[in-house]
Short mmCIF file of C-alpha atoms in Angstrom, two decimals:
data_model
loop_
_atom_site.label_atom_id
_atom_site.label_comp_id
_atom_site.label_asym_id
_atom_site.label_seq_id
_atom_site.Cartn_x
_atom_site.Cartn_y
_atom_site.Cartn_z
CA MET A 1 35.04 -59.72 -81.60
CA ASN A 2 37.86 -57.97 -79.71
CA ARG A 3 40.55 -60.44 -78.60
CA ASN A 4 40.76 -58.93 -75.11
CA TYR A 5 36.99 -59.22 -74.79
CA GLU A 6 37.20 -62.92 -75.68
CA ALA A 7 39.88 -63.47 -73.06
CA GLU A 8 37.76 -61.78 -70.45
CA GLU A 9 34.63 -63.67 -71.49
CA ASN A 10 36.45 -66.98 -71.02
CA ALA A 11 38.04 -66.01 -67.72
CA THR A 12 37.08 -68.15 -64.75
CA TYR A 13 38.47 -65.72 -62.18
CA SER A 14 38.50 -62.01 -61.50
CA LYS A 15 41.25 -59.59 -60.50
CA VAL A 16 38.75 -57.28 -58.79
CA ALA A 17 36.37 -57.78 -55.89
CA GLU A 18 32.87 -59.09 -56.37
CA VAL A 19 30.24 -56.37 -55.92
CA THR A 20 28.39 -57.33 -52.73
CA ILE A 21 27.15 -55.44 -49.67
CA PHE A 22 30.65 -55.90 -48.20
CA PHE A 23 32.10 -54.22 -51.29
CA TRP A 24 30.03 -51.09 -50.72
CA ILE A 25 30.73 -50.94 -46.98
CA MET A 26 34.46 -51.19 -47.63
CA LYS A 27 34.20 -48.65 -50.45
CA VAL A 28 32.67 -46.08 -48.06
CA LEU A 29 35.31 -46.79 -45.41
CA ALA A 30 38.05 -46.55 -48.04
CA THR A 31 36.76 -43.15 -49.13
CA THR A 32 36.70 -41.93 -45.53
CA LEU A 33 40.27 -43.14 -45.11
CA GLY A 34 41.28 -41.53 -48.40
CA GLU A 35 39.87 -38.19 -47.25
CA THR A 36 41.58 -38.19 -43.87
CA ALA A 37 44.87 -39.57 -45.24
CA GLY A 38 44.93 -37.10 -48.13
CA ASP A 39 44.34 -34.15 -45.81
CA PHE A 40 46.95 -35.51 -43.41
CA ILE A 41 49.58 -35.53 -46.17
CA SER A 42 48.82 -32.10 -47.60
CA MET A 43 47.66 -30.25 -44.46
CA SER A 44 48.79 -31.93 -41.25
CA LEU A 45 52.30 -32.58 -42.59
CA GLY A 46 52.30 -29.16 -44.26
CA LEU A 47 53.52 -30.54 -47.60
CA GLY A 48 51.01 -28.63 -49.72
CA TYR A 49 49.02 -29.84 -52.70
CA TYR A 50 51.86 -30.02 -55.24
CA VAL A 51 54.04 -32.23 -53.06
CA GLY A 52 51.05 -34.14 -51.71
CA LEU A 53 49.86 -34.91 -55.23
CA ALA A 54 53.33 -36.07 -56.26
CA ILE A 55 53.61 -38.36 -53.23
CA THR A 56 50.16 -39.90 -53.60
CA PHE A 57 50.58 -40.48 -57.34
CA GLY A 58 53.98 -42.06 -56.75
CA VAL A 59 52.51 -44.46 -54.20
CA LEU A 60 49.44 -45.07 -56.38
CA SER A 61 51.61 -45.96 -59.39
CA ILE A 62 53.53 -48.57 -57.40
CA ILE A 63 50.38 -50.12 -55.96
CA LEU A 64 48.58 -50.26 -59.31
CA TRP A 65 51.67 -51.75 -60.96
CA ALA A 66 51.56 -54.54 -58.38
CA GLN A 67 47.78 -54.96 -58.68
CA ILE A 68 47.68 -55.14 -62.48
CA GLY A 69 50.77 -57.37 -62.56
CA SER A 70 49.28 -59.84 -60.11
CA LYS A 71 47.94 -63.05 -61.63
CA VAL A 72 45.21 -63.60 -59.03
CA TYR A 73 42.82 -61.55 -56.93
CA GLN A 74 44.55 -60.44 -53.73
CA PRO A 75 42.00 -58.77 -51.43
CA ALA A 76 44.51 -56.75 -49.39
CA LEU A 77 46.24 -55.47 -52.54
CA PHE A 78 42.97 -54.63 -54.28
CA TRP A 79 41.64 -52.61 -51.35
CA THR A 80 45.00 -50.91 -50.88
CA ALA A 81 44.66 -49.78 -54.49
CA ILE A 82 41.13 -48.49 -53.82
CA ILE A 83 42.39 -46.54 -50.79
CA ALA A 84 45.25 -45.14 -52.87
CA THR A 85 42.83 -43.92 -55.56
CA THR A 86 40.61 -42.27 -52.95
CA THR A 87 43.63 -40.55 -51.40
CA ALA A 88 44.79 -39.40 -54.84
CA GLY A 89 41.23 -38.28 -55.59
CA THR A 90 41.30 -36.01 -52.53
CA GLU A 91 44.58 -34.49 -53.67
CA ILE A 92 43.38 -34.03 -57.28
CA SER A 93 40.16 -32.29 -56.21
CA ASP A 94 41.92 -29.98 -53.75
CA PHE A 95 44.68 -29.25 -56.26
CA MET A 96 42.18 -28.25 -58.95
CA ASP A 97 40.23 -26.05 -56.54
CA ARG A 98 42.92 -24.45 -54.39
CA SER A 99 46.10 -24.56 -56.46
CA LEU A 100 44.64 -24.04 -59.94
CA GLY A 101 41.70 -21.93 -58.71
CA LEU A 102 39.14 -23.74 -60.87
CA GLY A 103 36.56 -24.19 -58.11
CA TYR A 104 34.73 -27.39 -57.27
CA PHE A 105 31.96 -26.91 -59.84
CA ALA A 106 34.32 -26.45 -62.79
CA GLY A 107 36.51 -29.22 -61.42
CA SER A 108 33.49 -31.53 -61.28
CA ILE A 109 32.64 -30.77 -64.93
CA ILE A 110 36.20 -31.62 -65.98
CA LEU A 111 36.23 -34.82 -63.94
CA VAL A 112 32.82 -36.06 -65.13
CA THR A 113 34.01 -35.47 -68.69
CA GLY A 114 37.16 -37.47 -67.95
CA LEU A 115 35.08 -40.30 -66.46
CA ALA A 116 32.77 -40.39 -69.49
CA LEU A 117 35.73 -40.46 -71.88
CA SER A 118 37.47 -43.22 -69.92
CA LEU A 119 34.30 -45.36 -70.03
CA ALA A 120 33.94 -44.68 -73.77
CA VAL A 121 37.53 -45.76 -74.43
CA TRP A 122 37.00 -48.82 -72.20
CA TYR A 123 33.96 -49.88 -74.21
CA ALA A 124 35.72 -49.24 -77.53
CA ARG A 125 38.75 -51.33 -76.51
CA VAL A 126 37.10 -54.18 -74.59
CA GLY A 127 33.56 -54.38 -75.95
CA ASN A 128 31.77 -54.09 -72.60
CA LEU A 129 31.85 -52.16 -69.32
CA ARG A 130 31.35 -55.11 -67.00
CA VAL A 131 33.03 -54.54 -63.62
CA TYR A 132 32.95 -58.19 -62.54
CA PRO A 133 34.65 -60.39 -63.51
CA ILE A 134 37.67 -58.51 -64.82
CA ALA A 135 40.76 -60.51 -65.73
CA ALA A 136 42.21 -59.05 -68.95
CA PRO A 137 44.87 -56.34 -68.34
CA SER A 138 43.27 -54.00 -70.90
CA ALA A 139 39.97 -54.04 -69.03
CA GLU A 140 41.63 -53.73 -65.62
CA ILE A 141 43.68 -50.71 -66.66
CA MET A 142 40.54 -48.94 -67.87
CA PHE A 143 38.76 -49.96 -64.66
CA TRP A 144 41.39 -48.23 -62.51
CA ILE A 145 41.40 -45.10 -64.68
CA ALA A 146 37.61 -44.89 -64.27
CA VAL A 147 37.96 -45.51 -60.52
CA LEU A 148 40.44 -42.63 -60.19
CA PHE A 149 38.18 -40.24 -62.10
CA SER A 150 35.17 -41.41 -60.05
CA ASN A 151 36.87 -40.88 -56.70
CA SER A 152 38.17 -37.46 -57.74
CA LEU A 153 34.71 -36.47 -58.99
CA GLY A 154 33.07 -37.67 -55.80
CA THR A 155 35.50 -35.63 -53.72
CA ALA A 156 34.85 -32.47 -55.74
CA PHE A 157 31.07 -32.94 -55.53
CA GLY A 158 31.15 -33.50 -51.77
CA ASP A 159 33.27 -30.40 -51.22
CA TYR A 160 30.95 -28.44 -53.52
CA LEU A 161 27.95 -29.34 -51.34
CA VAL A 162 29.72 -28.14 -48.19
CA ASP A 163 31.83 -25.21 -49.41
CA ASN A 164 29.63 -23.79 -52.18
CA VAL A 165 26.08 -24.86 -51.36
CA GLY A 166 26.66 -24.31 -47.64
CA LEU A 167 25.46 -27.65 -46.30
CA SER A 168 26.86 -29.02 -43.07
CA PHE A 169 28.90 -32.23 -43.19
CA ILE A 170 25.95 -34.23 -41.90
CA GLN A 171 23.57 -32.60 -44.40
CA GLY A 172 26.01 -33.33 -47.24
CA ALA A 173 26.23 -36.96 -46.12
CA LEU A 174 22.41 -37.18 -46.03
CA VAL A 175 22.12 -35.79 -49.58
CA THR A 176 24.60 -38.30 -50.97
CA ALA A 177 23.04 -41.10 -48.89
CA GLY A 178 19.68 -40.25 -50.46
CA ILE A 179 21.20 -40.57 -53.94
CA ILE A 180 22.74 -43.93 -53.01
CA VAL A 181 19.38 -45.20 -51.69
CA ALA A 182 17.72 -44.08 -54.93
CA VAL A 183 20.33 -45.94 -56.98
CA ALA A 184 19.77 -49.08 -54.88
CA ALA A 185 16.00 -48.80 -55.46
CA LEU A 186 16.55 -48.47 -59.21
CA HIS A 187 18.75 -51.58 -59.10
CA PHE A 188 16.22 -53.73 -57.27
CA PHE A 189 12.96 -52.46 -58.71
CA THR A 190 13.73 -51.46 -62.30
CA ARG A 191 15.62 -52.82 -65.29
CA MET A 192 17.92 -49.81 -65.52
CA ASN A 193 21.42 -50.68 -66.74
CA ASP A 194 23.44 -52.10 -63.85
CA VAL A 195 26.75 -50.79 -65.19
CA LEU A 196 25.42 -47.22 -65.21
CA LEU A 197 24.00 -47.66 -61.71
CA PHE A 198 27.32 -49.08 -60.48
CA TRP A 199 29.29 -46.03 -61.58
CA ILE A 200 26.70 -43.61 -60.19
CA ALA A 201 26.88 -45.42 -56.84
CA PHE A 202 30.67 -45.55 -57.04
CA VAL A 203 30.86 -41.79 -57.56
CA PHE A 204 28.42 -40.89 -54.78
CA THR A 205 29.81 -43.27 -52.16
CA ARG A 206 32.94 -41.11 -52.42
CA PRO A 207 31.37 -37.86 -51.12
CA PHE A 208 29.38 -39.87 -48.56
CA GLY A 209 32.58 -41.28 -47.08
CA ALA A 210 34.46 -38.02 -47.57
CA THR A 211 31.91 -35.89 -45.72
CA PHE A 212 32.04 -38.39 -42.87
CA GLY A 213 35.83 -38.03 -42.85
CA ASP A 214 35.46 -34.24 -42.75
CA PHE A 215 32.94 -34.60 -39.93
CA LEU A 216 35.53 -36.55 -37.91
CA THR A 217 38.44 -34.17 -38.48
CA LYS A 218 37.16 -30.65 -39.11
CA PRO A 219 37.05 -28.10 -36.24
CA ILE A 220 34.05 -28.11 -33.90
CA ASN A 221 33.08 -24.57 -34.95
CA ALA A 222 32.91 -25.83 -38.55
CA GLY A 223 30.58 -28.68 -37.63
CA GLY A 224 33.19 -31.41 -37.13
CA LEU A 225 34.53 -33.43 -34.20
CA SER A 226 38.09 -32.05 -34.47
CA LEU A 227 39.77 -35.47 -34.24
CA PRO A 228 43.43 -35.61 -35.33
CA ARG A 229 43.58 -36.83 -38.93
CA GLU A 230 46.04 -39.59 -38.10
CA TYR A 231 43.75 -40.98 -35.38
CA ALA A 232 40.70 -40.82 -37.64
CA SER A 233 42.70 -42.60 -40.36
CA LEU A 234 43.79 -45.40 -38.02
CA VAL A 235 40.26 -45.95 -36.68
CA THR A 236 38.85 -46.07 -40.22
CA LEU A 237 41.61 -48.45 -41.35
CA ALA A 238 40.82 -50.77 -38.44
CA LEU A 239 37.13 -50.80 -39.40
CA LEU A 240 38.01 -51.49 -43.05
CA LEU A 241 40.26 -54.42 -42.13
CA THR A 242 37.55 -55.82 -39.86
CA VAL A 243 34.94 -55.74 -42.62
CA LEU A 244 37.45 -57.25 -45.08
CA TYR A 245 38.12 -60.11 -42.66
CA VAL A 246 34.40 -60.74 -42.19
CA SER A 247 33.80 -60.65 -45.95
CA LEU A 248 36.55 -63.20 -46.59
CA ARG A 249 35.18 -65.48 -43.90
CA TRP A 250 31.70 -65.11 -45.36
CA SER A 251 32.84 -65.85 -48.93
CA GLY A 252 34.81 -68.86 -47.67
CA HIS A 253 31.74 -70.10 -45.82
CA LYS A 254 29.58 -69.75 -48.93
CA SER A 255 32.08 -71.56 -51.17
CA SER A 256 32.74 -74.48 -48.79
CA PRO A 257 30.53 -77.59 -49.04
CA ARG A 258 27.99 -78.10 -46.30
CA SER A 259 28.94 -80.58 -43.67
CA GLU A 260 26.57 -83.51 -43.32
#
């Protein structure tokens, strides 16, 4: 058996968040924030996709270095890393489409291939694809690589629905919401592999949150609310922090002994 797999099997803690309803709510809010923050960097600040990609990857590298180097689960750090990957995912998708001219469909094919390869390498190195608990550095590194590919893929798919298929932002959100509901039904009512369902849900919560971010910030004549990206980002961040606070209180309540 792989040594890293043994270490992870015997771990009594996890470096990543437990997958609960709070996890998925915060994931959607993080993707919305990643969309608005990524567009703010590249568009509102006028830095372009090359500079925007360099900035977001620089910040992402620092955050992931801190996250992987941490010895315990730190909720604020973990969710900062998730936000950073969603922001980088926005920049990667836009860079592939607008700077390289690949288009969202071709970009999605490349990204889904990258995700599949990262999961294959993860399984070969660790011996499983379990997303909770994760404690061994080898598994956590592969987790974050898969997260980055997933968020980039979700961004490209969401933009494909709006820009290529011609759906409105609300229609795009409804399509992805329908996929998420179907995944939830498969989880509760079938014996389909939970790891596969997790990554499908992880990918499609990205376009769901991203289309909502576009709905907040895009011009009214394009079907949006035309809110400034910085305001939309701050509102979404406040909502994310609120849900994080509630989730920590809830987990503390569950773990504490009942008073007599």
